[in-house]
């Protein structure tokens, strides 16, 4: 496993966590109950990181957002948050 590959995938995971943090902050500062679609529309889609076609095809329930990287975000209803998951291969 090369250090360069490790750093590349670590950065991609950090990007996913960044979106998770942005969603959490958005909900925390909103003056209203935030529907999941509002988070998608105002946080995830504008990031330019969402694989829209794959997300529409594979999302499911609870919802998943597939990123253009091997990672995505899955909603956890019991915690009311989004956490990263891996959906694609990681070649170290």
C-alpha positions as YAML, in Angstrom:
chain: A
units: angstrom
residues:
- id: 1
  name: UNK
  ca: [0.00, 0.00, 0.00]
- id: 2
  name: UNK
  ca: [1.60, 3.25, -1.09]
- id: 3
  name: UNK
  ca: [1.49, 6.36, 1.01]
- id: 4
  name: UNK
  ca: [0.18, 8.30, -2.01]
- id: 5
  name: UNK
  ca: [-2.78, 5.93, -2.43]
- id: 6
  name: UNK
  ca: [-3.50, 6.02, 1.28]
- id: 7
  name: UNK
  ca: [-3.49, 9.82, 1.26]
- id: 8
  name: UNK
  ca: [-5.76, 9.92, -1.80]
- id: 9
  name: UNK
  ca: [-8.44, 7.72, -0.25]
- id: 10
  name: UNK
  ca: [-8.11, 9.38, 3.14]
- id: 11
  name: UNK
  ca: [-8.83, 12.74, 1.44]
- id: 12
  name: UNK
  ca: [-11.92, 11.24, -0.23]
- id: 13
  name: UNK
  ca: [-13.22, 9.97, 3.11]
- id: 14
  name: UNK
  ca: [-12.57, 13.41, 4.59]
- id: 15
  name: UNK
  ca: [-14.64, 14.97, 1.79]
- id: 16
  name: UNK
  ca: [-17.53, 12.67, 2.67]
- id: 17
  name: UNK
  ca: [-17.18, 13.58, 6.36]
- id: 18
  name: UNK
  ca: [-17.10, 17.26, 5.35]
- id: 19
  name: UNK
  ca: [-20.49, 16.89, 3.69]
- id: 20
  name: UNK
  ca: [-21.78, 15.04, 6.75]
- id: 21
  name: UNK
  ca: [-20.56, 17.88, 8.98]
- id: 22
  name: UNK
  ca: [-22.10, 20.49, 6.67]
- id: 23
  name: UNK
  ca: [-25.47, 18.70, 6.81]
- id: 24
  name: UNK
  ca: [-25.30, 18.49, 10.61]
- id: 25
  name: UNK
  ca: [-24.45, 22.21, 10.88]
- id: 26
  name: UNK
  ca: [-27.25, 23.13, 8.45]
- id: 27
  name: UNK
  ca: [-29.82, 21.26, 10.56]
- id: 28
  name: UNK
  ca: [-28.41, 22.69, 13.78]
- id: 29
  name: UNK
  ca: [-28.69, 26.31, 12.60]
- id: 30
  name: UNK
  ca: [-32.01, 26.02, 10.74]
- id: 31
  name: UNK
  ca: [-34.96, 27.77, 12.28]
- id: 32
  name: UNK
  ca: [-37.27, 24.93, 11.22]
- id: 33
  name: UNK
  ca: [-37.55, 21.15, 10.97]
- id: 34
  name: UNK
  ca: [-35.34, 20.28, 8.00]
- id: 35
  name: UNK
  ca: [-36.65, 17.62, 5.59]
- id: 36
  name: UNK
  ca: [-34.04, 15.27, 4.14]
- id: 37
  name: UNK
  ca: [-34.67, 16.56, 0.61]
- id: 38
  name: UNK
  ca: [-33.75, 20.08, 1.72]
- id: 39
  name: UNK
  ca: [-30.36, 18.81, 2.89]
- id: 40
  name: UNK
  ca: [-29.86, 17.07, -0.44]
- id: 41
  name: UNK
  ca: [-30.87, 20.17, -2.39]
- id: 42
  name: UNK
  ca: [-28.96, 22.75, -0.34]
- id: 43
  name: UNK
  ca: [-25.87, 20.85, 0.86]
- id: 44
  name: UNK
  ca: [-25.15, 17.71, -1.13]
- id: 45
  name: UNK
  ca: [-26.08, 18.65, -4.72]
- id: 46
  name: UNK
  ca: [-24.32, 22.06, -4.73]
- id: 47
  name: UNK
  ca: [-21.10, 20.36, -3.58]
- id: 48
  name: UNK
  ca: [-20.57, 18.92, -7.06]
- id: 49
  name: UNK
  ca: [-19.57, 15.62, -5.43]
- id: 50
  name: UNK
  ca: [-22.86, 13.72, -5.89]
- id: 51
  name: UNK
  ca: [-23.21, 11.03, -8.55]
- id: 52
  name: UNK
  ca: [-26.78, 12.01, -9.34]
- id: 53
  name: UNK
  ca: [-27.53, 9.10, -11.69]
- id: 54
  name: UNK
  ca: [-26.28, 6.44, -9.25]
- id: 55
  name: UNK
  ca: [-28.04, 8.14, -6.33]
- id: 56
  name: UNK
  ca: [-31.36, 8.16, -8.20]
- id: 57
  name: UNK
  ca: [-30.92, 4.53, -9.20]
- id: 58
  name: UNK
  ca: [-29.66, 3.05, -5.90]
- id: 59
  name: UNK
  ca: [-30.71, 5.37, -3.07]
- id: 60
  name: UNK
  ca: [-33.16, 3.18, -1.13]
- id: 61
  name: UNK
  ca: [-34.60, 3.59, 2.34]
- id: 62
  name: UNK
  ca: [-32.99, 4.90, 4.48]
- id: 63
  name: UNK
  ca: [-31.65, 7.20, 1.79]
- id: 64
  name: UNK
  ca: [-28.12, 7.01, 0.48]
- id: 65
  name: UNK
  ca: [-26.22, 9.65, -1.44]
- id: 66
  name: UNK
  ca: [-23.58, 8.21, -3.77]
- id: 67
  name: UNK
  ca: [-20.59, 10.45, -4.37]
- id: 68
  name: UNK
  ca: [-18.42, 10.47, -7.49]
- id: 69
  name: UNK
  ca: [-15.72, 8.87, -5.33]
- id: 70
  name: UNK
  ca: [-15.93, 5.32, -3.91]
- id: 71
  name: UNK
  ca: [-17.75, 6.81, -0.92]
- id: 72
  name: UNK
  ca: [-21.22, 8.09, -0.14]
- id: 73
  name: UNK
  ca: [-23.43, 9.16, 2.71]
- id: 74
  name: UNK
  ca: [-26.18, 7.11, 4.32]
- id: 75
  name: UNK
  ca: [-28.90, 8.57, 6.51]
- id: 76
  name: UNK
  ca: [-29.27, 7.02, 9.96]
- id: 77
  name: UNK
  ca: [-32.85, 7.69, 11.12]
- id: 78
  name: UNK
  ca: [-32.15, 6.62, 14.71]
- id: 79
  name: UNK
  ca: [-29.42, 9.30, 15.01]
- id: 80
  name: UNK
  ca: [-30.88, 11.74, 12.48]
- id: 81
  name: UNK
  ca: [-27.52, 12.14, 10.76]
- id: 82
  name: UNK
  ca: [-25.57, 11.20, 7.64]
- id: 83
  name: UNK
  ca: [-22.47, 9.01, 7.83]
- id: 84
  name: UNK
  ca: [-20.00, 7.96, 5.13]
- id: 85
  name: UNK
  ca: [-20.05, 4.49, 3.61]
- id: 86
  name: UNK
  ca: [-17.98, 2.90, 0.86]
- id: 87
  name: UNK
  ca: [-19.78, 1.84, -2.31]
- id: 88
  name: UNK
  ca: [-16.92, 1.40, -4.73]
- id: 89
  name: UNK
  ca: [-13.52, -0.29, -4.90]
- id: 90
  name: UNK
  ca: [-10.51, 1.15, -3.16]
- id: 91
  name: UNK
  ca: [-7.27, 0.19, -4.89]
- id: 92
  name: UNK
  ca: [-4.37, 0.58, -2.52]
...
